[in-house]
Short mmCIF file of C-alpha atoms and ligand atoms in Angstrom, two decimals:
data_model
loop_
_atom_site.label_atom_id
_atom_site.label_comp_id
_atom_site.label_asym_id
_atom_site.label_seq_id
_atom_site.Cartn_x
_atom_site.Cartn_y
_atom_site.Cartn_z
CA MET A 1 101.01 87.06 144.37
CA ALA A 2 99.58 86.78 140.92
CA ARG A 3 99.65 83.72 138.72
CA ILE A 4 101.17 84.52 135.33
CA ILE A 5 99.65 82.73 132.35
CA VAL A 6 101.22 82.85 128.90
CA VAL A 7 99.06 82.14 125.88
CA THR A 8 101.50 80.86 123.30
CA SER A 9 101.75 78.74 120.15
CA GLY A 10 104.81 79.36 118.03
CA LYS A 11 102.71 79.41 114.88
CA GLY A 12 100.79 82.54 113.95
CA GLY A 13 97.06 82.96 113.56
CA VAL A 14 96.02 79.92 115.59
CA GLY A 15 93.86 81.83 118.09
CA LYS A 16 96.14 83.19 120.84
CA THR A 17 94.58 86.64 120.98
CA THR A 18 91.06 85.24 120.78
CA THR A 19 91.96 82.91 123.65
CA SER A 20 93.71 85.56 125.74
CA ALA A 21 90.71 87.88 125.53
CA ALA A 22 88.29 85.07 126.34
CA ILE A 23 90.09 83.57 129.30
CA ALA A 24 91.03 86.94 130.80
CA MET A 25 87.38 87.95 130.67
CA GLY A 26 86.38 84.54 132.01
CA LEU A 27 88.70 84.75 134.99
CA ALA A 28 87.60 88.32 135.70
CA LYS A 29 83.94 87.36 135.52
CA LYS A 30 84.59 84.71 138.14
CA GLY A 31 85.64 87.54 140.41
CA HIS A 32 89.41 87.34 140.04
CA LYS A 33 91.18 90.60 139.37
CA THR A 34 92.87 89.98 136.04
CA ALA A 35 95.23 91.93 133.81
CA VAL A 36 95.76 90.95 130.19
CA ILE A 37 98.89 92.17 128.42
CA ASP A 38 99.44 92.39 124.67
CA PHE A 39 103.06 91.39 123.95
CA ASP A 40 102.65 91.76 120.20
CA VAL A 41 104.72 94.94 119.96
CA GLY A 42 104.28 96.67 116.64
CA LEU A 43 100.93 95.09 115.84
CA ARG A 44 98.53 95.58 118.77
CA ASN A 45 95.29 93.63 118.32
CA LEU A 46 94.12 92.60 121.74
CA ASP A 47 92.51 96.01 122.39
CA LEU A 48 90.45 95.54 119.24
CA ILE A 49 89.28 92.06 120.21
CA LEU A 50 88.31 93.42 123.63
CA GLY A 51 86.61 96.47 122.13
CA CYS A 52 88.67 99.12 123.91
CA GLU A 53 90.79 100.33 120.98
CA ARG A 54 89.55 103.88 121.25
CA ARG A 55 90.50 104.16 124.88
CA VAL A 56 94.21 103.46 124.43
CA VAL A 57 96.32 106.37 125.64
CA TYR A 58 99.50 104.80 126.95
CA ASP A 59 100.90 101.36 126.29
CA PHE A 60 103.19 98.65 127.66
CA VAL A 61 106.37 100.26 126.31
CA ASN A 62 105.42 103.66 127.77
CA VAL A 63 105.22 102.00 131.17
CA ILE A 64 108.54 100.21 130.73
CA ASN A 65 110.21 103.47 129.69
CA GLY A 66 108.71 105.36 132.61
CA GLU A 67 106.68 107.63 130.31
CA ALA A 68 103.47 106.59 132.05
CA THR A 69 102.51 104.83 135.24
CA LEU A 70 100.87 101.45 135.19
CA ASN A 71 97.65 103.00 136.44
CA GLN A 72 97.64 105.48 133.57
CA ALA A 73 98.18 102.77 130.98
CA LEU A 74 95.81 100.07 132.26
CA ILE A 75 92.38 100.22 130.64
CA LYS A 76 89.53 99.09 132.84
CA ASP A 77 86.98 97.00 130.98
CA LYS A 78 83.51 98.55 130.79
CA ARG A 79 81.68 95.23 131.13
CA CYS A 80 83.64 93.73 133.99
CA ASN A 81 85.34 95.84 136.63
CA GLN A 82 87.80 93.07 137.48
CA LEU A 83 89.42 93.11 134.03
CA PHE A 84 92.25 95.42 132.96
CA ILE A 85 94.03 95.62 129.63
CA LEU A 86 97.60 96.71 129.00
CA PRO A 87 97.84 97.38 125.27
CA ALA A 88 100.87 96.76 123.08
CA SER A 89 102.93 99.58 121.70
CA GLN A 90 102.87 100.23 117.99
CA THR A 91 106.51 101.18 117.92
CA ARG A 92 108.69 99.57 115.29
CA ASP A 93 111.56 99.33 117.75
CA LYS A 94 112.05 95.60 118.28
CA ASP A 95 114.10 96.18 121.40
CA ALA A 96 111.40 98.19 123.16
CA LEU A 97 110.70 95.26 125.47
CA THR A 98 113.48 94.21 127.81
CA VAL A 99 113.69 91.40 130.36
CA GLU A 100 114.21 93.92 133.18
CA GLY A 101 111.39 96.15 131.96
CA VAL A 102 108.88 93.35 131.56
CA GLY A 103 109.97 91.86 134.88
CA ARG A 104 109.39 95.17 136.65
CA VAL A 105 105.90 95.63 135.20
CA LEU A 106 104.89 92.05 136.02
CA GLU A 107 106.17 92.42 139.55
CA GLU A 108 104.19 95.59 140.08
CA LEU A 109 101.06 94.01 138.62
CA SER A 110 101.55 90.93 140.80
CA LYS A 111 100.98 92.98 143.94
CA ASP A 112 97.48 93.93 142.89
CA PHE A 113 96.21 91.23 140.53
CA LYS A 114 95.26 87.60 140.89
CA TYR A 115 95.94 86.59 137.29
CA ILE A 116 98.12 88.11 134.59
CA VAL A 117 97.45 86.82 131.08
CA CYS A 118 100.24 87.38 128.55
CA ASP A 119 99.13 87.30 124.91
CA SER A 120 102.25 86.14 123.06
CA PRO A 121 103.10 87.17 119.53
CA ALA A 122 103.74 84.41 116.97
CA GLY A 123 107.22 83.07 116.36
CA ILE A 124 110.07 82.29 118.70
CA GLU A 125 111.74 85.70 118.68
CA LYS A 126 112.11 88.22 121.46
CA GLY A 127 108.44 89.08 121.99
CA ALA A 128 107.41 85.44 122.29
CA HIS A 129 110.38 84.76 124.52
CA LEU A 130 109.53 87.59 126.91
CA ALA A 131 105.85 86.64 126.99
CA MET A 132 106.69 83.16 128.29
CA TYR A 133 109.82 83.99 130.31
CA PHE A 134 108.10 84.84 133.61
CA ALA A 135 105.15 82.46 133.23
CA ASP A 136 103.82 80.06 135.84
CA ASP A 137 101.33 78.43 133.49
CA ALA A 138 101.27 78.10 129.72
CA PHE A 139 98.19 77.73 127.58
CA VAL A 140 99.53 76.16 124.41
CA VAL A 141 97.08 77.07 121.66
CA THR A 142 97.23 74.49 118.89
CA ASN A 143 95.23 73.85 115.73
CA PRO A 144 94.75 70.25 114.58
CA GLU A 145 97.18 70.73 111.75
CA VAL A 146 100.79 69.57 111.21
CA SER A 147 102.68 72.86 111.33
CA SER A 148 100.79 74.10 114.36
CA VAL A 149 101.45 70.89 116.31
CA ARG A 150 105.12 70.96 115.40
CA ASP A 151 105.48 74.60 116.40
CA SER A 152 103.71 73.94 119.69
CA ASP A 153 106.26 71.25 120.43
CA ARG A 154 109.09 73.65 119.67
CA MET A 155 107.53 76.17 122.03
CA LEU A 156 107.36 73.47 124.73
CA GLY A 157 111.07 72.87 124.24
CA ILE A 158 111.81 76.56 124.57
CA MET A 159 109.75 76.89 127.73
CA ALA A 160 111.48 73.88 129.23
CA SER A 161 114.93 75.37 128.71
CA LYS A 162 114.72 79.15 128.37
CA SER A 163 112.09 80.26 130.87
CA LYS A 164 112.95 81.89 134.17
CA ARG A 165 111.77 78.80 136.00
CA ALA A 166 114.04 76.62 133.87
CA GLU A 167 117.01 78.93 134.31
CA ASN A 168 116.57 79.00 138.09
CA ASN A 169 115.96 75.26 138.32
CA GLU A 170 112.52 75.85 139.76
CA GLU A 171 109.43 73.79 139.21
CA PRO A 172 108.74 73.92 135.47
CA ILE A 173 105.96 75.94 133.85
CA LYS A 174 102.64 74.08 133.98
CA GLU A 175 101.63 73.44 130.40
CA TYR A 176 98.09 72.97 129.15
CA LEU A 177 96.81 72.12 125.69
CA LEU A 178 94.05 74.20 124.14
CA LEU A 179 93.03 72.67 120.86
CA THR A 180 91.25 75.31 118.80
CA ARG A 181 89.43 75.51 115.47
CA TYR A 182 88.41 71.89 115.85
CA SER A 183 85.95 70.31 113.42
CA PRO A 184 84.51 67.04 114.75
CA GLU A 185 82.96 66.42 111.32
CA ARG A 186 86.32 66.54 109.58
CA VAL A 187 87.93 64.43 112.29
CA LYS A 188 85.22 61.84 111.77
CA LEU A 189 86.02 61.76 108.07
CA GLY A 190 89.67 61.24 108.86
CA GLU A 191 90.61 64.58 107.35
CA MET A 192 91.76 66.24 110.53
CA LEU A 193 93.97 65.18 113.44
CA SER A 194 91.82 64.19 116.40
CA VAL A 195 92.17 65.52 119.90
CA GLU A 196 93.62 62.15 120.96
CA ASP A 197 96.17 62.32 118.14
CA VAL A 198 97.39 65.75 119.17
CA GLN A 199 97.47 64.82 122.85
CA GLU A 200 99.43 61.69 122.07
CA ILE A 201 102.00 63.59 120.03
CA LEU A 202 102.46 66.48 122.45
CA SER A 203 101.70 64.57 125.67
CA LEU A 204 100.06 67.57 127.25
CA HIS A 205 97.22 67.90 129.69
CA LEU A 206 94.10 68.90 127.72
CA LEU A 207 92.38 71.95 129.14
CA GLY A 208 89.76 72.06 126.42
CA VAL A 209 88.73 71.94 122.79
CA ILE A 210 87.37 75.04 121.06
CA PRO A 211 85.39 74.22 117.95
CA GLU A 212 85.76 76.06 114.67
CA SER A 213 82.96 78.56 115.08
CA LYS A 214 81.32 81.44 113.29
CA SER A 215 80.75 83.09 116.63
CA VAL A 216 84.47 83.94 116.89
CA LEU A 217 84.36 86.28 113.90
CA ASN A 218 81.07 87.76 115.06
CA ALA A 219 82.63 88.44 118.43
CA SER A 220 85.76 90.05 117.04
CA ASN A 221 83.69 92.12 114.61
CA SER A 222 81.88 93.60 117.57
CA GLY A 223 84.80 93.84 120.00
CA ILE A 224 83.22 91.44 122.46
CA PRO A 225 85.29 88.53 123.74
CA VAL A 226 83.55 85.38 122.54
CA ILE A 227 83.20 84.04 126.07
CA LEU A 228 80.50 86.67 126.66
CA ASP A 229 78.43 85.06 123.89
CA ASP A 230 77.18 82.33 126.18
CA LYS A 231 74.86 80.92 123.53
CA SER A 232 77.77 80.10 121.26
CA ASP A 233 79.73 76.85 121.22
CA ALA A 234 83.10 78.64 121.29
CA GLY A 235 81.94 80.86 124.15
CA GLN A 236 80.85 77.85 126.17
CA ALA A 237 84.07 76.02 125.34
CA TYR A 238 86.10 78.91 126.76
CA GLU A 239 83.80 79.04 129.80
CA ASP A 240 84.57 75.36 130.45
CA ILE A 241 88.28 76.00 130.04
CA VAL A 242 88.29 78.77 132.65
CA ALA A 243 86.30 76.60 135.06
CA ARG A 244 88.65 73.63 134.55
CA TYR A 245 91.68 75.84 135.02
CA LEU A 246 90.21 77.00 138.31
CA GLY A 247 89.87 73.40 139.42
CA GLU A 248 86.34 72.46 138.43
CA ASP A 249 85.86 69.02 136.96
CA ARG A 250 83.87 69.42 133.76
CA PRO A 251 83.45 66.78 131.05
CA HIS A 252 84.90 67.72 127.68
CA ARG A 253 82.48 68.93 125.04
CA PHE A 254 82.62 69.83 121.35
CA ILE A 255 84.75 66.80 120.57
CA ASP A 256 82.04 64.77 118.90
CA GLU A 257 79.80 65.66 116.03
CA GLU A 258 76.48 67.23 116.87
CA LYS A 259 73.53 64.94 116.48
CA LYS A 260 71.85 65.60 113.19
CA GLY A 261 68.44 63.98 113.36
CA ILE A 262 67.44 60.36 113.20
CA PHE A 263 69.36 59.32 110.11
CA GLY A 264 72.60 60.63 111.42
CA LYS A 265 71.98 58.77 114.65
CA LEU A 266 71.17 55.51 112.89
CA PHE A 267 74.35 55.60 110.89
CA ARG A 268 76.53 56.52 113.78
CA SER A 269 75.25 53.94 116.24
CA LYS A 270 76.97 51.13 114.30
CA MET B 1 92.95 45.75 113.79
CA SER B 2 90.29 43.89 111.86
CA LEU B 3 90.25 43.73 108.10
CA LEU B 4 87.26 46.00 108.06
CA ASP B 5 89.09 48.61 110.12
CA TYR B 6 92.01 48.32 107.77
CA PHE B 7 89.91 49.22 104.75
CA ARG B 8 88.19 51.90 106.68
CA THR B 9 91.41 53.61 107.71
CA THR B 10 93.11 53.30 104.35
CA LYS B 11 90.07 54.65 102.58
CA ARG B 12 89.85 57.52 105.02
CA GLY B 13 91.48 60.89 104.83
CA THR B 14 94.97 62.11 105.37
CA ALA B 15 94.85 62.62 109.14
CA SER B 16 96.57 59.32 109.90
CA LEU B 17 99.39 60.26 107.58
CA ALA B 18 99.70 63.60 109.35
CA LYS B 19 99.91 61.83 112.69
CA GLU B 20 102.56 59.42 111.50
CA ARG B 21 104.73 62.19 110.07
CA LEU B 22 104.37 64.30 113.19
CA GLN B 23 105.29 61.47 115.51
CA ILE B 24 108.53 60.85 113.65
CA LEU B 25 109.38 64.53 113.32
CA VAL B 26 108.59 65.45 116.90
CA ALA B 27 110.58 62.51 118.27
CA HIS B 28 113.53 63.53 116.13
CA GLU B 29 113.35 67.20 117.10
CA ARG B 30 112.99 66.35 120.77
CA SER B 31 116.07 64.16 120.79
CA SER B 32 118.12 66.80 119.00
CA ARG B 33 116.97 69.38 121.56
CA THR B 34 118.30 67.34 124.44
CA GLN B 35 121.60 66.66 122.72
CA PRO B 36 124.67 68.37 124.10
CA SER B 37 125.55 71.38 121.98
CA TYR B 38 129.08 70.12 121.32
CA LEU B 39 127.79 67.14 119.38
CA PRO B 40 128.00 68.53 115.80
CA GLN B 41 131.56 69.78 116.39
CA LEU B 42 132.57 66.46 117.96
CA GLN B 43 131.17 64.63 114.97
CA LYS B 44 133.11 66.83 112.57
CA GLU B 45 136.41 66.43 114.40
CA LEU B 46 136.01 62.68 114.82
CA LEU B 47 135.42 62.38 111.12
CA GLU B 48 138.66 64.24 110.42
CA VAL B 49 140.63 61.94 112.70
CA VAL B 50 139.13 58.79 111.24
CA ARG B 51 139.84 60.00 107.72
CA LYS B 52 143.52 60.31 108.47
CA TYR B 53 143.64 56.53 108.67
CA ILE B 54 140.71 55.20 106.71
CA ASN B 55 139.17 56.50 103.57
CA VAL B 56 135.54 56.74 104.65
CA GLU B 57 132.71 58.73 103.18
CA GLN B 58 131.27 61.79 104.87
CA ASP B 59 128.13 59.90 105.85
CA ALA B 60 129.91 56.74 106.98
CA ILE B 61 130.06 58.11 110.48
CA SER B 62 127.05 58.59 112.67
CA ILE B 63 126.81 59.73 116.20
CA ASN B 64 123.90 59.10 118.47
CA PHE B 65 123.19 60.52 121.87
CA GLU B 66 120.67 58.81 124.11
CA GLN B 67 119.49 59.69 127.51
CA ASP B 68 117.35 57.82 129.99
CA GLU B 69 116.78 58.23 133.70
CA ASP B 70 120.14 57.19 134.97
CA GLN B 71 122.59 57.20 132.09
CA GLU B 72 123.67 58.96 128.95
CA VAL B 73 125.04 56.98 126.04
CA LEU B 74 127.12 58.36 123.24
CA GLU B 75 127.09 55.90 120.40
CA LEU B 76 129.56 56.21 117.58
CA ASN B 77 129.17 54.24 114.39
CA ILE B 78 131.72 54.12 111.63
CA VAL B 79 131.02 52.04 108.58
CA LEU B 80 134.32 50.87 107.12
CA PRO B 81 134.78 50.46 103.40
CA ASP B 82 134.18 46.88 102.28
CA GLU B 83 136.85 44.20 101.82
CA HIS B 84 137.22 44.88 98.11
CA ASN B 85 138.16 48.50 98.67
CA LYS B 86 140.68 47.60 101.33
CA SER B 87 142.57 45.04 99.28
CA SER B 88 142.68 47.20 96.18
CA LYS B 89 144.55 49.88 98.07
N1 ATP C 1 87.57 78.80 117.22
C1 ATP C 1 87.66 79.56 116.12
N2 ATP C 1 86.75 79.44 115.12
C2 ATP C 1 86.83 80.21 114.02
N3 ATP C 1 87.76 81.15 113.83
C3 ATP C 1 88.69 81.34 114.78
C4 ATP C 1 88.69 80.56 115.98
N4 ATP C 1 89.73 80.97 116.75
C5 ATP C 1 90.35 81.96 116.07
N5 ATP C 1 89.72 82.20 114.88
C6 ATP C 1 90.09 83.18 113.86
O1 ATP C 1 91.44 82.98 113.51
C7 ATP C 1 92.08 84.22 113.25
C8 ATP C 1 93.32 84.36 114.10
O2 ATP C 1 92.96 84.43 115.47
P1 ATP C 1 93.85 85.21 116.52
O3 ATP C 1 94.10 86.59 116.10
O4 ATP C 1 93.24 84.99 117.86
O5 ATP C 1 95.18 84.36 116.39
P2 ATP C 1 96.62 84.71 116.98
O6 ATP C 1 97.22 83.39 117.31
O7 ATP C 1 96.51 85.70 118.06
O8 ATP C 1 97.33 85.35 115.73
P3 ATP C 1 98.79 86.07 115.73
O9 ATP C 1 99.78 84.95 115.73
O10 ATP C 1 98.79 86.83 114.46
O11 ATP C 1 98.86 86.92 116.96
C9 ATP C 1 91.05 85.29 113.52
O12 ATP C 1 90.50 85.70 112.31
C10 ATP C 1 90.03 84.61 114.38
O13 ATP C 1 88.75 85.15 114.20
MG1 MG C 2 97.60 87.55 118.35
#
């Protein structure tokens, strides 16, 4: 049986696709057979972030409609043979995804995969609903910013009442906080909500903090999930997150400002 | 909080304001999520009944639903018009 992870946020543009690509690659690199599904029907971006956009033949909706088999549609990653991508359809038909259809595909994938990562679209409409509906775990991607925190909380409410687990009175979805685009410098200046602030408001278990990083754009420019850039802060942050998710106990990093020479140190060590 | 801390936080940026606003908003939205869905309709109908007898304003009635581990409390508050209004009727 696979574990189904939804990467969700409510608010758009906070880093769901970046995160989905990174953690799917991270899990696969640890030897777990992982599928990552793009639920953003109509837009399709995950393939681009993973660098397999030119290999897309069939998509998620084709599989649901029986126009292709799962094996035909899944794209095997060239860097890691444990990672498979199921791209989103570019159809404009909003009803292309159905509960039964998505359920069937997830069930079939569950037989063969260890982890299934669902990259949710923004919003709280159908696509976002279906992405979280079957989930066992939720990675709630949040930026340290008021609207993102509020939307994350709304998403938590939806998962607590509208997911399959909620409807069947099963154990609730396990929710984890991933605080992304974090700037310790700005937090220090009191300009940005701190990780403690966000945790206090959402009362969620913190899986990790991903700093605001130039490496993310570099990675997406080249179609390489940022976790493969092991020199970068964001890449290492995602590495930590995958390890923690798998049960390793790693201290949190990227929460405090980097040391900036002796003067910085003198001032900080009050 | 020491005086020094006080000046430090007030002089600092807007993050503390963001936190304060979020805490209030999130608490409010959470409580309205756990409210029974009949609550707005109940409030409307209660208001109609009360208004048959007493001339109260639209916002003179407030309804509050609270839930803890072992009980649910429905609290209804109606602010009656003051003595002056009553006697002048
Ligand atoms: N840690 C980070 N540092 C810097 N930029 C980031 C970081 N994480 C994400 N970004 C940038 O933010 C933008 C949005 O990221 P992404 O596409 O992953 O968000 P999303 O939540 O999937 O968006 P959508 O809601 O549209 O699906 C991208 O340009 C990405 O490069
Ligand atoms: Mg996305």
